mmCIF file of N, CA and C in Angstrom:
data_model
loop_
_atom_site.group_PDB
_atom_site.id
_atom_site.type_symbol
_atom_site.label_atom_id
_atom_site.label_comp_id
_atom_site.label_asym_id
_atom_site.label_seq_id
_atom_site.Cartn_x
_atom_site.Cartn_y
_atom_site.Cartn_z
ATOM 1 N N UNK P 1 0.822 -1.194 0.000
ATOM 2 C CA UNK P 1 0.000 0.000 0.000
ATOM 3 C C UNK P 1 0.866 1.258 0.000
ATOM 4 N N UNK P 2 1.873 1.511 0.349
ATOM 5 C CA UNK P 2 2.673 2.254 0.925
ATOM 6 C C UNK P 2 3.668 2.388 -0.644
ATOM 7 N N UNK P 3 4.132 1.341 -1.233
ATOM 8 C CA UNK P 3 4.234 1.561 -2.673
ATOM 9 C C UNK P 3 3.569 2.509 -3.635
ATOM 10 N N UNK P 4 2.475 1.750 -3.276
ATOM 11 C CA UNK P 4 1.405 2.195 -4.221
ATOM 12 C C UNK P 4 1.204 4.137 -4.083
ATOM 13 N N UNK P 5 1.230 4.111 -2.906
ATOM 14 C CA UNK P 5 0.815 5.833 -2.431
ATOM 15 C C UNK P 5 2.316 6.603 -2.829
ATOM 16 N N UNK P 6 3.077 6.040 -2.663
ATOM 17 C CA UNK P 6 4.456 6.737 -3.368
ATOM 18 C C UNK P 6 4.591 6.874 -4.461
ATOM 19 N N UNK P 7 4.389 5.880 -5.385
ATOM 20 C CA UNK P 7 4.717 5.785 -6.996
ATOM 21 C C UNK P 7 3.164 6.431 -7.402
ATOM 22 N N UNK P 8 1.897 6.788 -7.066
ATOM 23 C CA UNK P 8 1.327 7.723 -7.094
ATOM 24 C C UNK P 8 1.406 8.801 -7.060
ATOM 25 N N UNK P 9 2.067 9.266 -5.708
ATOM 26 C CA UNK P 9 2.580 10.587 -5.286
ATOM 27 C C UNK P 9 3.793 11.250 -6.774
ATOM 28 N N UNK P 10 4.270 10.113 -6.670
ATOM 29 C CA UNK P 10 5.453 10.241 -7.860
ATOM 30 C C UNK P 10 5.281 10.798 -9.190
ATOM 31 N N UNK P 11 3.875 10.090 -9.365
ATOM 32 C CA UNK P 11 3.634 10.049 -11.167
ATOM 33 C C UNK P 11 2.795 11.444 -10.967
ATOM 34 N N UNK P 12 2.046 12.367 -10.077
ATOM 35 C CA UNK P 12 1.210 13.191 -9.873
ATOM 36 C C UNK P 12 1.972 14.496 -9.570
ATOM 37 N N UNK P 13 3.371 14.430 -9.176
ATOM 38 C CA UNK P 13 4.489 15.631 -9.301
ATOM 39 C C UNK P 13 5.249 15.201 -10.287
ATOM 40 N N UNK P 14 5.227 14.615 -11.000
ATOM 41 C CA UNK P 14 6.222 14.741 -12.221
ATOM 42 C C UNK P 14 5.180 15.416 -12.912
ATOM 43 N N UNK P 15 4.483 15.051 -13.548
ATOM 44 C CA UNK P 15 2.833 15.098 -14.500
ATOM 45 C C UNK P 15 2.117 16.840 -14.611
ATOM 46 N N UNK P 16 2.018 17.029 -12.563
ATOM 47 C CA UNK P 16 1.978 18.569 -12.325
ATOM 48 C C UNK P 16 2.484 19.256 -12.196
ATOM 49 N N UNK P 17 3.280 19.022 -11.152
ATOM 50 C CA UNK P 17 4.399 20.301 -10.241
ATOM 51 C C UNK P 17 5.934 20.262 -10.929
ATOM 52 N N UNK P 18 5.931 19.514 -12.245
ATOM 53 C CA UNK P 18 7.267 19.954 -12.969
ATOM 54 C C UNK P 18 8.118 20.957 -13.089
ATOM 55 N N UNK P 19 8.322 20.574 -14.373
ATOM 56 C CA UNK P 19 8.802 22.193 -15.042
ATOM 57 C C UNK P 19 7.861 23.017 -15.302
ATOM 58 N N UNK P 20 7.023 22.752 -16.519
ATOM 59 C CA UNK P 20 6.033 22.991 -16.910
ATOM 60 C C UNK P 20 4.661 23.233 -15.992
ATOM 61 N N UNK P 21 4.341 24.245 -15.180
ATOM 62 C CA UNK P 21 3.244 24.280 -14.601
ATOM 63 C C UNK P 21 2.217 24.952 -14.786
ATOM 64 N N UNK P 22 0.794 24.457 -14.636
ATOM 65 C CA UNK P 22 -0.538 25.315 -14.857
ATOM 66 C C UNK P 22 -1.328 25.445 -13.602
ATOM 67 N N UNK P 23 -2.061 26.160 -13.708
ATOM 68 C CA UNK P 23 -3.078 26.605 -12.411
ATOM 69 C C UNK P 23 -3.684 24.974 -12.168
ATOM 70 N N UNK P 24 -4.798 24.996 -13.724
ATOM 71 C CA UNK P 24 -5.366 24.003 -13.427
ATOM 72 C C UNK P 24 -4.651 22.225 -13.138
ATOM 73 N N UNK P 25 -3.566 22.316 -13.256
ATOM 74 C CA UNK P 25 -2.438 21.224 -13.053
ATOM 75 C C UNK P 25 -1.846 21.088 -11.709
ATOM 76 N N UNK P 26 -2.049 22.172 -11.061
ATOM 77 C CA UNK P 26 -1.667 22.536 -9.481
ATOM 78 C C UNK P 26 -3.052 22.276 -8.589
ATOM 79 N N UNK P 27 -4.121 22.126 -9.193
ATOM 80 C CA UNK P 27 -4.974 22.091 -8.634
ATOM 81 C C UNK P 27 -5.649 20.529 -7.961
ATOM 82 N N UNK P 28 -4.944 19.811 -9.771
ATOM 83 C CA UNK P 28 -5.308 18.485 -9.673
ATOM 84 C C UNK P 28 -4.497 17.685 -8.977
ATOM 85 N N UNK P 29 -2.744 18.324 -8.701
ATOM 86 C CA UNK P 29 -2.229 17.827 -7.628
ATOM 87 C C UNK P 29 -2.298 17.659 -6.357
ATOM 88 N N UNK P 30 -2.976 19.318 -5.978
ATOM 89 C CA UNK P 30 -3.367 19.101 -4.659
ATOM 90 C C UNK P 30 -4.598 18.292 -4.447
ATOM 91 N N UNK P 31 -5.529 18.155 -4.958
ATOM 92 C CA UNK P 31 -6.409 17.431 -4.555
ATOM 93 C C UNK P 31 -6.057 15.810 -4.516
ATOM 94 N N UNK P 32 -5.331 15.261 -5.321
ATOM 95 C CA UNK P 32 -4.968 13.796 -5.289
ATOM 96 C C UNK P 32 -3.692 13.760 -4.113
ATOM 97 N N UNK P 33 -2.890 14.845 -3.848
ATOM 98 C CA UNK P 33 -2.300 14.872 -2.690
ATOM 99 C C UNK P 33 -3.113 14.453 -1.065
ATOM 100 N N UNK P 34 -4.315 15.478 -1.355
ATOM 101 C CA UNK P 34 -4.609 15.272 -0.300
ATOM 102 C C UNK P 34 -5.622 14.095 0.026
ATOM 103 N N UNK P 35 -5.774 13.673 -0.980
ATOM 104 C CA UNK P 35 -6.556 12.342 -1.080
ATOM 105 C C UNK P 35 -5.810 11.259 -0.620
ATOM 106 N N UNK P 36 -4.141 10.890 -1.334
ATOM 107 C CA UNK P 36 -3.405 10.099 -0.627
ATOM 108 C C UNK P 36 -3.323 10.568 0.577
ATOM 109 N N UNK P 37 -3.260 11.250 1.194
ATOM 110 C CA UNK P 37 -2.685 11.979 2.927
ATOM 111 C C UNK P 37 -3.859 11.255 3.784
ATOM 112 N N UNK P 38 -5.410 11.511 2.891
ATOM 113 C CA UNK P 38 -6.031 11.039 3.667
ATOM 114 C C UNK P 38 -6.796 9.572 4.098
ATOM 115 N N UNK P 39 -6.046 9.215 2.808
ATOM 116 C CA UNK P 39 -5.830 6.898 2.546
ATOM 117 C C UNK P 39 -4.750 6.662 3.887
ATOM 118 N N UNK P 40 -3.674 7.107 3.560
ATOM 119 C CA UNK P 40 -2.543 7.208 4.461
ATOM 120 C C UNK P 40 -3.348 7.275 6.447
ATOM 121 N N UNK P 41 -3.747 8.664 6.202
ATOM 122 C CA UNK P 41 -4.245 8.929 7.687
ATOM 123 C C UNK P 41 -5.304 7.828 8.227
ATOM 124 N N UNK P 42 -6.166 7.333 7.416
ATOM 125 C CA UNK P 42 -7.616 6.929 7.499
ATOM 126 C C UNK P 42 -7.258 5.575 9.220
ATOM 127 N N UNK P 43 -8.522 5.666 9.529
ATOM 128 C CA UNK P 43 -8.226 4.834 10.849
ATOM 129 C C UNK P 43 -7.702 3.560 11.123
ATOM 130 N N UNK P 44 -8.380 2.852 9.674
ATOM 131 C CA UNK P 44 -8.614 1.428 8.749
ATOM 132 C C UNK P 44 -6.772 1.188 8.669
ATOM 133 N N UNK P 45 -6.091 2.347 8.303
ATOM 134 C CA UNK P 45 -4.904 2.091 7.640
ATOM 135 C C UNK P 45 -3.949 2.279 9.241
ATOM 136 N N UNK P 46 -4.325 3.338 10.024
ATOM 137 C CA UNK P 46 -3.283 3.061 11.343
ATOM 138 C C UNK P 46 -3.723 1.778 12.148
ATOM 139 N N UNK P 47 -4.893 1.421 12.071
ATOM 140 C CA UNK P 47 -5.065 0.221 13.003
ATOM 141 C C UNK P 47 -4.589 -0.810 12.150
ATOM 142 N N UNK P 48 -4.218 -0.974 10.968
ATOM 143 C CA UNK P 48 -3.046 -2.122 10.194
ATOM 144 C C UNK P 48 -1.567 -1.715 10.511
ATOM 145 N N UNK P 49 -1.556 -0.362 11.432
ATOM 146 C CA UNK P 49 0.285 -0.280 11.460
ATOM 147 C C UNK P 49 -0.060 -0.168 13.537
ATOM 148 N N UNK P 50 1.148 -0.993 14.044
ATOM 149 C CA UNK P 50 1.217 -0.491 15.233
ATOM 150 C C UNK P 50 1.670 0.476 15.823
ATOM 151 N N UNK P 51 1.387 1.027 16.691
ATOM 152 C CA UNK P 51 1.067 2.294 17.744
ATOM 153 C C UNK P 51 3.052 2.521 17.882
ATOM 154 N N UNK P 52 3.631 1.549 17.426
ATOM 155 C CA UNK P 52 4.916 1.661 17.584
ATOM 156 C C UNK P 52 5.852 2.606 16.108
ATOM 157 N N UNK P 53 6.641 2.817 16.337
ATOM 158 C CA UNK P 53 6.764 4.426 15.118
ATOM 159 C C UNK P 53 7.339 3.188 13.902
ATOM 160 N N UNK P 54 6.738 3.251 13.307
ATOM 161 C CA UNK P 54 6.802 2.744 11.697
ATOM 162 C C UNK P 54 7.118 3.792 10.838
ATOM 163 N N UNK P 55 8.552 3.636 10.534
ATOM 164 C CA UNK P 55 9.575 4.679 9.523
ATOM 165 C C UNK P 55 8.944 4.820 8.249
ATOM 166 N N UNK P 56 8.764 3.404 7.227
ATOM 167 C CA UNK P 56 8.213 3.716 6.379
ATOM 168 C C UNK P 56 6.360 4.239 6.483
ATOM 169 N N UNK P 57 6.278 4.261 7.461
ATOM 170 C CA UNK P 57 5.008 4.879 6.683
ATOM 171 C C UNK P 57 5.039 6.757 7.218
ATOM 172 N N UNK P 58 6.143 6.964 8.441
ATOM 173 C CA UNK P 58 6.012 8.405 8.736
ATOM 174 C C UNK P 58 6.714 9.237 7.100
ATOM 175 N N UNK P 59 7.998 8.539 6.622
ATOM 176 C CA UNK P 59 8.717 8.832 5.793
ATOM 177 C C UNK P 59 7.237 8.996 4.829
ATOM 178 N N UNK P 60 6.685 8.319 4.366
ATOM 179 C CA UNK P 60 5.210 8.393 3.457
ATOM 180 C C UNK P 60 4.101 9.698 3.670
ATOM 181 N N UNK P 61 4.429 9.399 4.864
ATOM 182 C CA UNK P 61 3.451 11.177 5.110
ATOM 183 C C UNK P 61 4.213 12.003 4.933
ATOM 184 N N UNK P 62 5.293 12.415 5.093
ATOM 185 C CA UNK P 62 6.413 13.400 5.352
ATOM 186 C C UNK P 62 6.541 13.765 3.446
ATOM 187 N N UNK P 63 6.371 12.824 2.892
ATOM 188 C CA UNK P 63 6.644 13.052 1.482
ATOM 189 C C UNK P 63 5.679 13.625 1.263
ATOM 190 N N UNK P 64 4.077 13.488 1.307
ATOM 191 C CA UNK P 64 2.894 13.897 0.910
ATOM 192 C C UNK P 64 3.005 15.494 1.638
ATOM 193 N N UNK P 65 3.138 15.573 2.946
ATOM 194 C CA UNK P 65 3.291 16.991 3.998
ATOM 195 C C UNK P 65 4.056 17.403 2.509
ATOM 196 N N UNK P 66 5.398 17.207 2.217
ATOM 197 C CA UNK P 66 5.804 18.269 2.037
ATOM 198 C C UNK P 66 5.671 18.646 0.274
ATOM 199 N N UNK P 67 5.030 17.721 -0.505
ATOM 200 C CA UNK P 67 4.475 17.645 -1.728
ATOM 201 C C UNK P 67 3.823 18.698 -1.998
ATOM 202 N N UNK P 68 2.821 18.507 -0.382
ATOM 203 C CA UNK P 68 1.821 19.493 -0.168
ATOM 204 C C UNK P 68 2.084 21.273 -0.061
ATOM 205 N N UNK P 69 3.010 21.348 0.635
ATOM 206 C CA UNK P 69 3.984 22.519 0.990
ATOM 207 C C UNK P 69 4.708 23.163 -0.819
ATOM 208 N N UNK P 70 5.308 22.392 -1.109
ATOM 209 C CA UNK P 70 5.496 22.750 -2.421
ATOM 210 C C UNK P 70 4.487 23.088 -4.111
ATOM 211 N N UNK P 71 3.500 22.296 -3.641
ATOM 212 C CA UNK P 71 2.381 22.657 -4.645
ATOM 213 C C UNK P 71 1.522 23.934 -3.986
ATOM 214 N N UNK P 72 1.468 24.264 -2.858
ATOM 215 C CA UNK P 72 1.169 25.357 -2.067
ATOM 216 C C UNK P 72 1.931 26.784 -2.299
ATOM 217 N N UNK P 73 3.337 26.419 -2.753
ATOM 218 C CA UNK P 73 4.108 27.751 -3.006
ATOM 219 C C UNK P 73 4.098 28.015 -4.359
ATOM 220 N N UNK P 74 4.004 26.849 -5.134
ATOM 221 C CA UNK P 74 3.781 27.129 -6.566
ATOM 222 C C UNK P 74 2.329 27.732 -6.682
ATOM 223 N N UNK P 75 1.794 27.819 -6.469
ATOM 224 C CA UNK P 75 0.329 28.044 -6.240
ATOM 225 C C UNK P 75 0.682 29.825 -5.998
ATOM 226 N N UNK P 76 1.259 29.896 -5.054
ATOM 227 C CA UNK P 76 1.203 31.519 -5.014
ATOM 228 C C UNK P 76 2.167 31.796 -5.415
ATOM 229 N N UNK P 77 2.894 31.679 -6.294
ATOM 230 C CA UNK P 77 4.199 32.251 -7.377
ATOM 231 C C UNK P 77 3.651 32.301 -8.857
ATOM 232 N N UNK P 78 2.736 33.181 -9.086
ATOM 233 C CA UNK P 78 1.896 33.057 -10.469
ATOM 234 C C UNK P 78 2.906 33.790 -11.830
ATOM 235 N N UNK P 79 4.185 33.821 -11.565
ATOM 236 C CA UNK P 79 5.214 34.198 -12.753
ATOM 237 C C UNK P 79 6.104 33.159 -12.552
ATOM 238 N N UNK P 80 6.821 33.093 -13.589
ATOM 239 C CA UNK P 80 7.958 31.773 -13.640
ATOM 240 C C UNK P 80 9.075 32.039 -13.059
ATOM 241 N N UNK P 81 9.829 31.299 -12.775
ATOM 242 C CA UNK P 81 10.858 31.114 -11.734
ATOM 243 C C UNK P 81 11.896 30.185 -12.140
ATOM 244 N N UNK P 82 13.102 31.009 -12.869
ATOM 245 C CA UNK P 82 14.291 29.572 -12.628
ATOM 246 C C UNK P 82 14.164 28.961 -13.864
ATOM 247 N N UNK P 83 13.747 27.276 -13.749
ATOM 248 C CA UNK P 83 13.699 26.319 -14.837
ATOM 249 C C UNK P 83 12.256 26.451 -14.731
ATOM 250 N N UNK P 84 11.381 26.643 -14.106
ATOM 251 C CA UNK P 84 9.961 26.546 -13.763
ATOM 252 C C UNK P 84 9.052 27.467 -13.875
ATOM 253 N N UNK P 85 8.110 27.208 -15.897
ATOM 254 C CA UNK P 85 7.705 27.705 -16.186
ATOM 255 C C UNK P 85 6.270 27.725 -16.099
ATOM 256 N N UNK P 86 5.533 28.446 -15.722
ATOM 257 C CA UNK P 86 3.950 29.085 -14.864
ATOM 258 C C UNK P 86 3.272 29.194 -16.250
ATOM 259 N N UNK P 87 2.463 28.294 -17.226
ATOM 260 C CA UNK P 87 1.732 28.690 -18.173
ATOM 261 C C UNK P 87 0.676 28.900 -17.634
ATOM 262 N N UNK P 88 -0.173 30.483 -18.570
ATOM 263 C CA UNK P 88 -1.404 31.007 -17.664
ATOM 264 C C UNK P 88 -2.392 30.418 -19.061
ATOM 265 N N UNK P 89 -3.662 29.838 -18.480
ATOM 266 C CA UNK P 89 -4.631 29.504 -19.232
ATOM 267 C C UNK P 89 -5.946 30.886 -18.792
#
């Protein structure tokens, strides 16, 4: 499961939060971001991990947290930046 939500996470910032970025492309990241965050969080999924600190799955949120954080700043940087170009639709 924990695969799966990574190589998701993966294919959904290459796809959006590239080089190449759009409003509506930032939008569809965050929402499937926070959709994994909340598969990840769900009760179903901590009562399959024990109460004891499980690396791979904090490392799994920590990627999504900060996915999240970065599609958040692209979000309010509406001119291009660097290698990272802001197409406006």
């Amino acid at each position: 499961k924990l695969q799966t939500i990574r190589k998701t996470l993966q294919k959904t910032m290459t796809e959006h939060v590239g080089i190449l970025r759009t409003t509506a492309g930032l939008k569809i990241a965050e929402k499937e971001v926070q959709k994994l965050l909340k598969t990840l969080t769900q009760p179903a999924s901590k009562a399959a991990h024990p109460k004891t600190l499980n690396v791979p799955l904090k490392e799994t949120e920590n990627m999504l947290l900060s996915a999240l954080e970065i599609i958040h700043a692209a979000q309010k940087r509406k001119k291009s930046l660097g290698c990272h170009y802001r197409r406006h639709h």
